[in-house]
PDB file of C-alpha atoms and ligand atoms in Angstrom:
ATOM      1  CA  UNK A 261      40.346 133.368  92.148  1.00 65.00           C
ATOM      2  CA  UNK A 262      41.541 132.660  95.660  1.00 71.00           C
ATOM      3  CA  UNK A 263      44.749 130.579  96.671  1.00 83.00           C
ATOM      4  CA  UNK A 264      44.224 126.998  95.613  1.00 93.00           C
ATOM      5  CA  UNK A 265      44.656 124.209  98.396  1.00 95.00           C
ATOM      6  CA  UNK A 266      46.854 121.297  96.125  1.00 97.00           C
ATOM      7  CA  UNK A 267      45.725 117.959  96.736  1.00 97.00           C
ATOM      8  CA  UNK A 268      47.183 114.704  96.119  1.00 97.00           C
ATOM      9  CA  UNK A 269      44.594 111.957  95.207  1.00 97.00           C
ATOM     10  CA  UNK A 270      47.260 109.189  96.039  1.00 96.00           C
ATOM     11  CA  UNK A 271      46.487 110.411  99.117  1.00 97.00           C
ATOM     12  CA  UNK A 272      42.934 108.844  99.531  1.00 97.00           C
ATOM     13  CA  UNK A 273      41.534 105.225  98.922  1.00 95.00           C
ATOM     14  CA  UNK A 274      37.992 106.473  97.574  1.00 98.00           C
ATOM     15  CA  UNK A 275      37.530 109.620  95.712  1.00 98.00           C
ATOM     16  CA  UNK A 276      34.141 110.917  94.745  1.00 98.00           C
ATOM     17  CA  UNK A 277      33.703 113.962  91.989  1.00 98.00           C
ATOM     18  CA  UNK A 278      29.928 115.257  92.376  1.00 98.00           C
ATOM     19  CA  UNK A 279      29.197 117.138  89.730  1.00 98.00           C
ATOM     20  CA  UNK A 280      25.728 119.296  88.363  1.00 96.00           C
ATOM     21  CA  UNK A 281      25.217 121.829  86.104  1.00 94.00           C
ATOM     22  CA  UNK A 282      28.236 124.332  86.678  1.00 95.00           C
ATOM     23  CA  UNK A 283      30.670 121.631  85.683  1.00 98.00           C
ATOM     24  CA  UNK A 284      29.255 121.532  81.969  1.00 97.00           C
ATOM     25  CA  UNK A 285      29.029 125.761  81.837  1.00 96.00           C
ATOM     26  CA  UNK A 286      32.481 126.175  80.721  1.00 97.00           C
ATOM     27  CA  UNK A 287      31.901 124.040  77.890  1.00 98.00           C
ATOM     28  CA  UNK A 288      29.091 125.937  76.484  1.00 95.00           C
ATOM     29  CA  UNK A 289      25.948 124.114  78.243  1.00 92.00           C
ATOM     30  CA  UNK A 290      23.808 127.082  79.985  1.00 79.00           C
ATOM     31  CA  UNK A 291      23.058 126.127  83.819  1.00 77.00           C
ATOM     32  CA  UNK A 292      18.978 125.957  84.861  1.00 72.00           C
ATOM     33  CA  UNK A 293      19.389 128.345  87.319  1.00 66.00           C
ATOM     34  CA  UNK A 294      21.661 130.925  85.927  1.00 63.00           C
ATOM     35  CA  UNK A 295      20.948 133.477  83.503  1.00 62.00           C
ATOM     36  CA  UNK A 296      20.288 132.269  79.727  1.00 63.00           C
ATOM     37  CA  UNK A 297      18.820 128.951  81.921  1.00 67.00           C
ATOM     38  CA  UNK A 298      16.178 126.574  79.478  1.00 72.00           C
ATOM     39  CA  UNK A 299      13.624 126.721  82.507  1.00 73.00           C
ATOM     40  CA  UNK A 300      13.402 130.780  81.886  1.00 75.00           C
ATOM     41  CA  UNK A 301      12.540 130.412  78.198  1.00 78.00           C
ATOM     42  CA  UNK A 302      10.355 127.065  78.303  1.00 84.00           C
ATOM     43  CA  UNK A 303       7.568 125.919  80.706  1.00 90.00           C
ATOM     44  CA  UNK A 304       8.533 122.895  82.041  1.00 91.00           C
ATOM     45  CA  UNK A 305       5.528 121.869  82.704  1.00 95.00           C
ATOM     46  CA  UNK A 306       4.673 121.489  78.813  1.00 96.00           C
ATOM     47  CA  UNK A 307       8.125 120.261  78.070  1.00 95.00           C
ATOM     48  CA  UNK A 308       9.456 118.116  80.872  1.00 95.00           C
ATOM     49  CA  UNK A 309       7.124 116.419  82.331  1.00 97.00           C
ATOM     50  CA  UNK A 310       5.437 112.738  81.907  1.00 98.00           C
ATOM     51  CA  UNK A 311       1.885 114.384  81.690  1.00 98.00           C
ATOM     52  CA  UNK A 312       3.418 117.204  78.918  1.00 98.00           C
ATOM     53  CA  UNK A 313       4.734 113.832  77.435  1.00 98.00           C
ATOM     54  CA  UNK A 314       1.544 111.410  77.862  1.00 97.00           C
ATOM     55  CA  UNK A 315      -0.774 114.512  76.059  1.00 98.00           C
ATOM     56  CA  UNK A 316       1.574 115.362  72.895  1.00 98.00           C
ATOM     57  CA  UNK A 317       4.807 113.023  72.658  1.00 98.00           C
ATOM     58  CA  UNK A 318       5.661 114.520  69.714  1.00 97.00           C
ATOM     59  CA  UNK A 319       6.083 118.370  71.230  1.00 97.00           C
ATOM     60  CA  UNK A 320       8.429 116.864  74.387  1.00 97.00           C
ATOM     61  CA  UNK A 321      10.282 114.754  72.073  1.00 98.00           C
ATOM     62  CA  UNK A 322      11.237 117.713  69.156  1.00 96.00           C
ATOM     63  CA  UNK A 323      12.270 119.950  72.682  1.00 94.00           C
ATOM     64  CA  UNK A 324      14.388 117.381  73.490  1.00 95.00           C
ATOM     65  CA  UNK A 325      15.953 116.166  70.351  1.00 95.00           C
ATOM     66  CA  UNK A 326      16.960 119.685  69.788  1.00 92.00           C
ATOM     67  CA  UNK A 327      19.244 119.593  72.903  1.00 92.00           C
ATOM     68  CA  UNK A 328      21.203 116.645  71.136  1.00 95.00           C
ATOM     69  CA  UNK A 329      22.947 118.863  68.190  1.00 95.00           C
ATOM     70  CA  UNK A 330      23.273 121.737  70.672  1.00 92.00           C
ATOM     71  CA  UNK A 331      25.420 119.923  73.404  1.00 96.00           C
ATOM     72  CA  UNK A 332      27.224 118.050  70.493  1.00 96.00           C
ATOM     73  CA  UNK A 333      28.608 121.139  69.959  1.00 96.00           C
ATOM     74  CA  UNK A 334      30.137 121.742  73.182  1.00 97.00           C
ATOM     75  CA  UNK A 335      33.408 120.276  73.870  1.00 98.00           C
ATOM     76  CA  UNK A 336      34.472 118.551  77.677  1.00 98.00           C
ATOM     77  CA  UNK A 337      37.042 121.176  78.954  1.00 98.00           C
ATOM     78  CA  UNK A 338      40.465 120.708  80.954  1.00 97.00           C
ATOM     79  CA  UNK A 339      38.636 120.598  84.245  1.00 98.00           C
ATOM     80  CA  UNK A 340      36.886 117.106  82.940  1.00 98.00           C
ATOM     81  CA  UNK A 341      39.968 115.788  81.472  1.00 98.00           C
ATOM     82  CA  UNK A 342      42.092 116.572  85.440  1.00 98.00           C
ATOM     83  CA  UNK A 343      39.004 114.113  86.670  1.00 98.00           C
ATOM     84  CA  UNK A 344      39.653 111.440  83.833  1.00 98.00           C
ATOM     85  CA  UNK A 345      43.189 111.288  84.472  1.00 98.00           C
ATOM     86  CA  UNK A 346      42.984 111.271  88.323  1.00 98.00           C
ATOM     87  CA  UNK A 347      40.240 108.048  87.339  1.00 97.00           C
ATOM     88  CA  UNK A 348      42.742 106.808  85.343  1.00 97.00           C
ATOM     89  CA  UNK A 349      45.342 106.000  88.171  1.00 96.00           C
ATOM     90  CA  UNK A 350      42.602 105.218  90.518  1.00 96.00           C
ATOM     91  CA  UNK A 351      40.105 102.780  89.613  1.00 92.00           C
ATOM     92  CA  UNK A 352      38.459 103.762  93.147  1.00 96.00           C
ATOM     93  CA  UNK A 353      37.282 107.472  91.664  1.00 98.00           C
ATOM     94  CA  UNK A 354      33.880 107.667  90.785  1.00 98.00           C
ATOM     95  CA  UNK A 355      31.992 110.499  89.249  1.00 98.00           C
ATOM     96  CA  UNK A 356      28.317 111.032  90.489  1.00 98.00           C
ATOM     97  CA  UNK A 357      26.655 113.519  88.295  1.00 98.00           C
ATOM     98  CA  UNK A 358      23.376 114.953  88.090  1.00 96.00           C
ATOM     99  CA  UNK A 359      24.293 115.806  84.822  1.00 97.00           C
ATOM    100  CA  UNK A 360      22.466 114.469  81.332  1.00 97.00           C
ATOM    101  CA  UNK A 361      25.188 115.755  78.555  1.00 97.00           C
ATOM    102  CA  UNK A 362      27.102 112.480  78.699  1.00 98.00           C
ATOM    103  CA  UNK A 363      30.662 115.080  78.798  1.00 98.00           C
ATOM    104  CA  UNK A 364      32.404 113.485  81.352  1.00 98.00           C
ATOM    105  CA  UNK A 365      31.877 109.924  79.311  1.00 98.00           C
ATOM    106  CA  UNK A 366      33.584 112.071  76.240  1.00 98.00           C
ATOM    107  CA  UNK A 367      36.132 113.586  77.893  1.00 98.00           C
ATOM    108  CA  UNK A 368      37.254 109.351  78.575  1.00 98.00           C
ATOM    109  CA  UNK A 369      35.652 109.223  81.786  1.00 98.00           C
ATOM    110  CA  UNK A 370      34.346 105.359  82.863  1.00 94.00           C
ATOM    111  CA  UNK A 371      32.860 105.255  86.342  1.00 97.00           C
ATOM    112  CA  UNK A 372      29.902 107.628  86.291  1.00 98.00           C
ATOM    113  CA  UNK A 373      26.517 107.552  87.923  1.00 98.00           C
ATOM    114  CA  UNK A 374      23.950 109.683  86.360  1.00 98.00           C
ATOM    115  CA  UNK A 375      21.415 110.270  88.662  1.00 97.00           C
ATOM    116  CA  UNK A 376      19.024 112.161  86.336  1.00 96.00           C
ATOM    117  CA  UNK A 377      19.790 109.739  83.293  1.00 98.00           C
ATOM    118  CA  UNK A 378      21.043 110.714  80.327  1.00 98.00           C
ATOM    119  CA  UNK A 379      19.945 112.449  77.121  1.00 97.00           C
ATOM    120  CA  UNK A 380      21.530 109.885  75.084  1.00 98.00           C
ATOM    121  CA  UNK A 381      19.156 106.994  76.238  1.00 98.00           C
ATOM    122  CA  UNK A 382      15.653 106.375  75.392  1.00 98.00           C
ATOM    123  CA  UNK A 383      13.156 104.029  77.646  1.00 98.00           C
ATOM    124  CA  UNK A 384       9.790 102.138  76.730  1.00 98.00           C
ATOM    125  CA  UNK A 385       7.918 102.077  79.731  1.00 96.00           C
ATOM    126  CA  UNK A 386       7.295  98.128  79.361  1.00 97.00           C
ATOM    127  CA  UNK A 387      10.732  97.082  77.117  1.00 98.00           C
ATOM    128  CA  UNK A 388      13.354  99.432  79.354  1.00 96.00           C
ATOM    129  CA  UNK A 389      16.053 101.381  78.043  1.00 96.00           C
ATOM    130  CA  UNK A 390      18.422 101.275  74.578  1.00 96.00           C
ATOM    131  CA  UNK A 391      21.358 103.562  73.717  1.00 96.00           C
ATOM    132  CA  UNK A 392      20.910 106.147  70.872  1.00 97.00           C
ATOM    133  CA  UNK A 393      23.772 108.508  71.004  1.00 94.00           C
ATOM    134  CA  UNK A 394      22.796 110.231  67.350  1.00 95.00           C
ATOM    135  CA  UNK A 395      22.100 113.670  66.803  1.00 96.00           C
ATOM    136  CA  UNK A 396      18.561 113.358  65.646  1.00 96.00           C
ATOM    137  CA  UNK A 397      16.724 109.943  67.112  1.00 97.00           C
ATOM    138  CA  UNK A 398      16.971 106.650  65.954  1.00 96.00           C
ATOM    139  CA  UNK A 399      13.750 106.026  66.268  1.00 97.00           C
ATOM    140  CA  UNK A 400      10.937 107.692  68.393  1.00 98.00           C
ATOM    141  CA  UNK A 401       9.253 104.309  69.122  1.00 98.00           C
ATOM    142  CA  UNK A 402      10.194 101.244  70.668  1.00 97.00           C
ATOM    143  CA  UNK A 403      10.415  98.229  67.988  1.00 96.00           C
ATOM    144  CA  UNK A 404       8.996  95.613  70.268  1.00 97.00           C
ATOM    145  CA  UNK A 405       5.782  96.982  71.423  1.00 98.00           C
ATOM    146  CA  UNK A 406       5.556 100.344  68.849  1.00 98.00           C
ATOM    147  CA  UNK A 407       4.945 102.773  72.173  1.00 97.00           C
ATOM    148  CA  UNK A 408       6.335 106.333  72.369  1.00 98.00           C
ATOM    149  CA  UNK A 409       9.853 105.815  73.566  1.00 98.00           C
ATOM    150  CA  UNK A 410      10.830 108.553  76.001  1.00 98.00           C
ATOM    151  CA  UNK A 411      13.948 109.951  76.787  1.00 98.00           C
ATOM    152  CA  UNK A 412      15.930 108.222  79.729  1.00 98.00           C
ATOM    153  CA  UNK A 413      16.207 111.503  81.563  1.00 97.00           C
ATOM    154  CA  UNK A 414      14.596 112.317  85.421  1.00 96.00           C
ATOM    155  CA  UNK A 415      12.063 115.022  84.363  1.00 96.00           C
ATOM    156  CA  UNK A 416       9.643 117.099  86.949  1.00 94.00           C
ATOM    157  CA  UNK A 417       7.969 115.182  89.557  1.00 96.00           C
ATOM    158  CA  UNK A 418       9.845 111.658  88.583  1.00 97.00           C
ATOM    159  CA  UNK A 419      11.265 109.801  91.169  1.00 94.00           C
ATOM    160  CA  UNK A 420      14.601 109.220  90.968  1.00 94.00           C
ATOM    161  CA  UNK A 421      16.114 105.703  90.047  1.00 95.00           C
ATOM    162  CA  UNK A 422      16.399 103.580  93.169  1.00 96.00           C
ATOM    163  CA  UNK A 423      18.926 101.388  92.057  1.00 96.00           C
ATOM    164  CA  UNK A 424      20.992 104.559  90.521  1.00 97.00           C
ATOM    165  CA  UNK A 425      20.604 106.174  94.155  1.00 97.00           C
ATOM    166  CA  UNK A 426      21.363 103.468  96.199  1.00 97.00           C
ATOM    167  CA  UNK A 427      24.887 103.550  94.349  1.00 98.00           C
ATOM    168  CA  UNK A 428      25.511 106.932  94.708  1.00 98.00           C
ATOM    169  CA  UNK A 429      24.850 106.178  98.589  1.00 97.00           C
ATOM    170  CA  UNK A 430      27.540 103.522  98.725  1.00 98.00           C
ATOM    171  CA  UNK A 431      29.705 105.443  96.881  1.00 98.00           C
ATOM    172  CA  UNK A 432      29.563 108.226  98.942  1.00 98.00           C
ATOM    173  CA  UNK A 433      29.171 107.158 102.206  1.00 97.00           C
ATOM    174  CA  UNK A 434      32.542 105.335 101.775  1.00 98.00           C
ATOM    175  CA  UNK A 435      34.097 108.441 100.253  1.00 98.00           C
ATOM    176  CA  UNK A 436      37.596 109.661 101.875  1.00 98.00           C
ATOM    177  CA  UNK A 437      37.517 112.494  99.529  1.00 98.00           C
ATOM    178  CA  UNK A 438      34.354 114.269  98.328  1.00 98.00           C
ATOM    179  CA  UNK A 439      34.306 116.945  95.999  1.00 98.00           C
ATOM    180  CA  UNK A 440      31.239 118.562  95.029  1.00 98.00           C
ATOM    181  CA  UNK A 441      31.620 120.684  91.696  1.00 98.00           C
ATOM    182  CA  UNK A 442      28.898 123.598  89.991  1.00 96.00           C
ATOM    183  CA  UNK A 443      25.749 122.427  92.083  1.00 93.00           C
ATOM    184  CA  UNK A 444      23.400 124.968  93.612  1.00 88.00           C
ATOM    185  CA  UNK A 445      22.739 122.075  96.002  1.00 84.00           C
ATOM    186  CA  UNK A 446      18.880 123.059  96.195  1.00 81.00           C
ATOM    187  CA  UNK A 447      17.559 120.169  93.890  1.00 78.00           C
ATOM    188  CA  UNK A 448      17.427 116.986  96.033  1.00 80.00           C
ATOM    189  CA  UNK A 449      19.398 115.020  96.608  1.00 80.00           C
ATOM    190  CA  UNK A 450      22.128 117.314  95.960  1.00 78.00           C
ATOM    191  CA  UNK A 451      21.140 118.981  98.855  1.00 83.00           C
ATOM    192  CA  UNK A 452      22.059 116.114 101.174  1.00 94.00           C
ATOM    193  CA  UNK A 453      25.284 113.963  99.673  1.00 97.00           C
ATOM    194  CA  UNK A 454      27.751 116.646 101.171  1.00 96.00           C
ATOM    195  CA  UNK A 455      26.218 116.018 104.429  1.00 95.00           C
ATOM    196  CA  UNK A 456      25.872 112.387 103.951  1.00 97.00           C
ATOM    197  CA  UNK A 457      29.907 112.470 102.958  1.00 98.00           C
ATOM    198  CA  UNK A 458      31.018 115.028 105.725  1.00 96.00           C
ATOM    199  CA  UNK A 459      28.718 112.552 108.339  1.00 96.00           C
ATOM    200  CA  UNK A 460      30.980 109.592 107.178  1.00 97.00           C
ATOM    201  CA  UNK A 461      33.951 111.046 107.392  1.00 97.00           C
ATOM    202  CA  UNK A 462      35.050 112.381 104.131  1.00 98.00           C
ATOM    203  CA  UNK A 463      37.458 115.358 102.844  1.00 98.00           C
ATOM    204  CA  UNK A 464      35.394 117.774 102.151  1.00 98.00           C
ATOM    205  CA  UNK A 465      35.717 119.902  99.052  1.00 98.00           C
ATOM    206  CA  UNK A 466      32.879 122.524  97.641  1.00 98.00           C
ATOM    207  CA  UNK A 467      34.237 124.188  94.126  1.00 98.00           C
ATOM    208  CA  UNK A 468      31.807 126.216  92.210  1.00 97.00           C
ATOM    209  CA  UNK A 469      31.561 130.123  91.490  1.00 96.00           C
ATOM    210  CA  UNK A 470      29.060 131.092  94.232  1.00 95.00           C
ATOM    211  CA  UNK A 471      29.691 130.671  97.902  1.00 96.00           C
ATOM    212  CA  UNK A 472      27.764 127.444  99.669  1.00 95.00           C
ATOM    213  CA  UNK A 473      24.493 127.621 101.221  1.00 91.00           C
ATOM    214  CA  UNK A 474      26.082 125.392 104.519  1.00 91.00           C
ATOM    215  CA  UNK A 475      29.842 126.600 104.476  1.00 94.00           C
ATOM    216  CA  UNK A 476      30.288 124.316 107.911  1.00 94.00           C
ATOM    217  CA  UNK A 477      30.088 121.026 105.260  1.00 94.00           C
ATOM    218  CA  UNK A 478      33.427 121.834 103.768  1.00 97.00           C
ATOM    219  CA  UNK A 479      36.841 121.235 105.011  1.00 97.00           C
ATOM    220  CA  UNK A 480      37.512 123.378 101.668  1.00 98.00           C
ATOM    221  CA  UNK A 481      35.619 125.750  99.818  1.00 97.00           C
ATOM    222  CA  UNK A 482      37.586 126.762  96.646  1.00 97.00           C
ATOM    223  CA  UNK A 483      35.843 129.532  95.021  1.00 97.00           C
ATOM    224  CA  UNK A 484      35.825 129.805  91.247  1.00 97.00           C
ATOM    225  CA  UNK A 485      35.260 128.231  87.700  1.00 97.00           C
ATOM    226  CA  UNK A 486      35.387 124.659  87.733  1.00 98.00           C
ATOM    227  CA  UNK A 487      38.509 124.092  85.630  1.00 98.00           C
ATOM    228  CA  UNK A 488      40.530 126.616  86.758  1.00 97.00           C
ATOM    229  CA  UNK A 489      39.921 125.222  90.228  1.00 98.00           C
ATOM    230  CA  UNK A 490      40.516 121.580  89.230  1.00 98.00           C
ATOM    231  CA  UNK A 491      44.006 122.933  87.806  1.00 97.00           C
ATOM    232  CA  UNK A 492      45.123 124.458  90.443  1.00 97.00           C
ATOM    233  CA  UNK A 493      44.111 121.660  93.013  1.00 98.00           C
ATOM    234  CA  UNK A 494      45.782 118.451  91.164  1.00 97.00           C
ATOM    235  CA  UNK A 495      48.658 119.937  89.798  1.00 91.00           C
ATOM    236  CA  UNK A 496      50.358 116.104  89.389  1.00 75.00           C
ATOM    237  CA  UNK A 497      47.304 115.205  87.408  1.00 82.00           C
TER     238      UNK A 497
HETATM  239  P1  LIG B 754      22.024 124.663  88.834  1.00 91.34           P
HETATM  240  O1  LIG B 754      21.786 125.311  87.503  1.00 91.34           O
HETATM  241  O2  LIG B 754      20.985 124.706  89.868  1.00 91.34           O
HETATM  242  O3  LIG B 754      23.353 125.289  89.500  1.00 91.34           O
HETATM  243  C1  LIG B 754      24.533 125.461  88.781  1.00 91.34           C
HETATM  244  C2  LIG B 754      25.639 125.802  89.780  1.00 91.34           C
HETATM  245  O4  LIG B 754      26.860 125.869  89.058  1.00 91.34           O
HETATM  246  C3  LIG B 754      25.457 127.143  90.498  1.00 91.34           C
HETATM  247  O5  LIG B 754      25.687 126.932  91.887  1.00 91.34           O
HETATM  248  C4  LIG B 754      26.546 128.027  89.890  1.00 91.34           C
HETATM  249  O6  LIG B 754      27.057 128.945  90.840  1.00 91.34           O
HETATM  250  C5  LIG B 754      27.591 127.001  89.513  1.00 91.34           C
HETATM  251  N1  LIG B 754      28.468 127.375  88.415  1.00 91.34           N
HETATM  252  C6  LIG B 754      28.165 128.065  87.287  1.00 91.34           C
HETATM  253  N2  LIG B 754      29.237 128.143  86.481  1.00 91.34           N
HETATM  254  C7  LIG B 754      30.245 127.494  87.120  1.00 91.34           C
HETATM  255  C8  LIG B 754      31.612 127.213  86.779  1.00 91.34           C
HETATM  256  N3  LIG B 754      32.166 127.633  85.635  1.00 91.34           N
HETATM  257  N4  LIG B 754      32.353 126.513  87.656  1.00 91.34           N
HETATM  258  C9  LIG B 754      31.821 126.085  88.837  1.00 91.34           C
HETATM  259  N5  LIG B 754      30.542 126.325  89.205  1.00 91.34           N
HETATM  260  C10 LIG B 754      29.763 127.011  88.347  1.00 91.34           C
HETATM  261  O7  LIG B 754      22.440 123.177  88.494  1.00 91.34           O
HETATM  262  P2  LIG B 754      22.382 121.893  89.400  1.00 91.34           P
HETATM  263  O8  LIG B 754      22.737 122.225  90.803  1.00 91.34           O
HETATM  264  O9  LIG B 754      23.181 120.876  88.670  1.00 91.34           O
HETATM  265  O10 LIG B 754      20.832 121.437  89.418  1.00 91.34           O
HETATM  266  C11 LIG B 754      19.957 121.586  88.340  1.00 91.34           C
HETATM  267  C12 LIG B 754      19.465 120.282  87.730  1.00 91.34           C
HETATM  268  O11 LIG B 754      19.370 120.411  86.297  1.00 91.34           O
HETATM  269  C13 LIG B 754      20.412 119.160  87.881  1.00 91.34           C
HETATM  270  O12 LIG B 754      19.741 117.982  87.716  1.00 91.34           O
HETATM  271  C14 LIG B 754      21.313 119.366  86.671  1.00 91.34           C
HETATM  272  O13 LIG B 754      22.165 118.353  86.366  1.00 91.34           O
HETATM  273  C15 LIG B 754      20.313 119.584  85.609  1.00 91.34           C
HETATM  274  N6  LIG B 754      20.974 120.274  84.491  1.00 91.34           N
HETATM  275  C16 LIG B 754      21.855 119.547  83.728  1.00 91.34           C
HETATM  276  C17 LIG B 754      22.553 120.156  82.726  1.00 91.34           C
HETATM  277  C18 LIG B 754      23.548 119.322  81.954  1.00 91.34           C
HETATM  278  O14 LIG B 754      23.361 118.132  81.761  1.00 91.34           O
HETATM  279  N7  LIG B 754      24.657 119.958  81.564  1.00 91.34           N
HETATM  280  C19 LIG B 754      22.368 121.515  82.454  1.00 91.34           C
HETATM  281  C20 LIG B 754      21.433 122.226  83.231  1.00 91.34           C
HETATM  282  C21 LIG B 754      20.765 121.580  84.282  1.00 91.34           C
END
């Protein structure tokens, strides 16, 4: 690992942690894109999709309700504690994550934005969305109406929540510190919030194991695993 930068986050007003797949890996959660990825064993589009789910329910929801045991047994590691504390002195640090484990929320973490949902949600199209944090579902139907419930999670060709989005925009674009953590930064809208924060002004930071597509983004580009990085960046955390 290269020579960490230390920051101070007394040192900004707004502080944004964006964080995708590569922040969960050192707890035990395989990336999509790396090797041992879901997407290399499964077909996503007969397991993560709403036409998969509208022809057999039942199939989607078993492939998903086995995720809920296997992240339950993966623990949030020191790199998602350094972010809780830092949140805990500054009510002004938010977390967007394109993340669905719910780890940063474990590891004490309050103010995060999932942009792809969460696995431990379930939505009726017509009734909306309840909380069912078990390891095998509550229920697989919604007890108004009796329809399929689905998981709460952004699958293949969804659009992404508008409301959810428009947040992470606000958020972002009044950033002074932006650090991106364990994206590939090809799925959108990864792809554009490290331009959107380096257009408004933002600290740039890029911390993830592989070098960045747009290396001209980052005021910092801290190569390595996620919490080794954090570690070594807020030391007084
Ligand atoms: P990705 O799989 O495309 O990329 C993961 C990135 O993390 C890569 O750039 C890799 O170099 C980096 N990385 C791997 N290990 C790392 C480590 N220890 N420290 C720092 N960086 C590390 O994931 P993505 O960019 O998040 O996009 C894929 C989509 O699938 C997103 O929506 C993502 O959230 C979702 N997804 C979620 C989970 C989860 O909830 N844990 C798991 C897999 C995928």
């Amino acid at each position: 690992m290269q020579n960490i930068p230390e920051l101070n986050p007394d040192d900004y007003s707004a502080i944004v942690f964006f964080t995708g797949a590569g922040m969960s890996a050192e707890s035990g959660i395989p990336t999509y894109r790396g090797a041992g990825g879901i997407w290399h064993e499964y077909r996503w589009e007969e397991y993560a999709c709403q036409d998969a789910f509208d022809v057999d329910p039942e199939k989607v929801l078993d492939f998903h309700e086995l995720r809920r045991p296997k992240v339950l047994e993966c623990n949030p590691h020191i790199g998602h504690e350094i972010i809780t504390r830092i949140q805990r002195k500054h009510p002004s640090c938010w977390i967007v994550t394109q993340n669905i484990d719910g780890m940063h929320q474990r590891s004490g973490s309050r103010n995060v934005v999932e942009l792809h949902g969460s696995l431990w949600r379930m939505r009726c199209s017509q009734h909306g969305i309840s909380e069912d944090p078990s390891v095998r579902y509550q229920t697989r139907r919604c007890s108004i109406c009796g329809n399929w419930l689905r998981p709460d999670i952004t699958w293949f060709n969804d659009m992404l929540d508008a409301v959810v989005m428009e947040k992470a925009h606000n958020l972002i674009n009044n950033a002074q510190l932006f650090i991106t953590i364990g994206t590939s930064g090809v799925v959108y809208p990864a792809a554009m919030f490290p331009r959107l924060a380096s257009d408004a002004g933002a600290k740039c930071v890029y911390i993830n194991t592989e070098t960045p597509g747009d290396e001209s983004l980052y005021d910092i580009v801290a190569l390595g695993k996620a919490s080794e990085v954090l570690n070594g960046m807020f030391p007084l955390a």
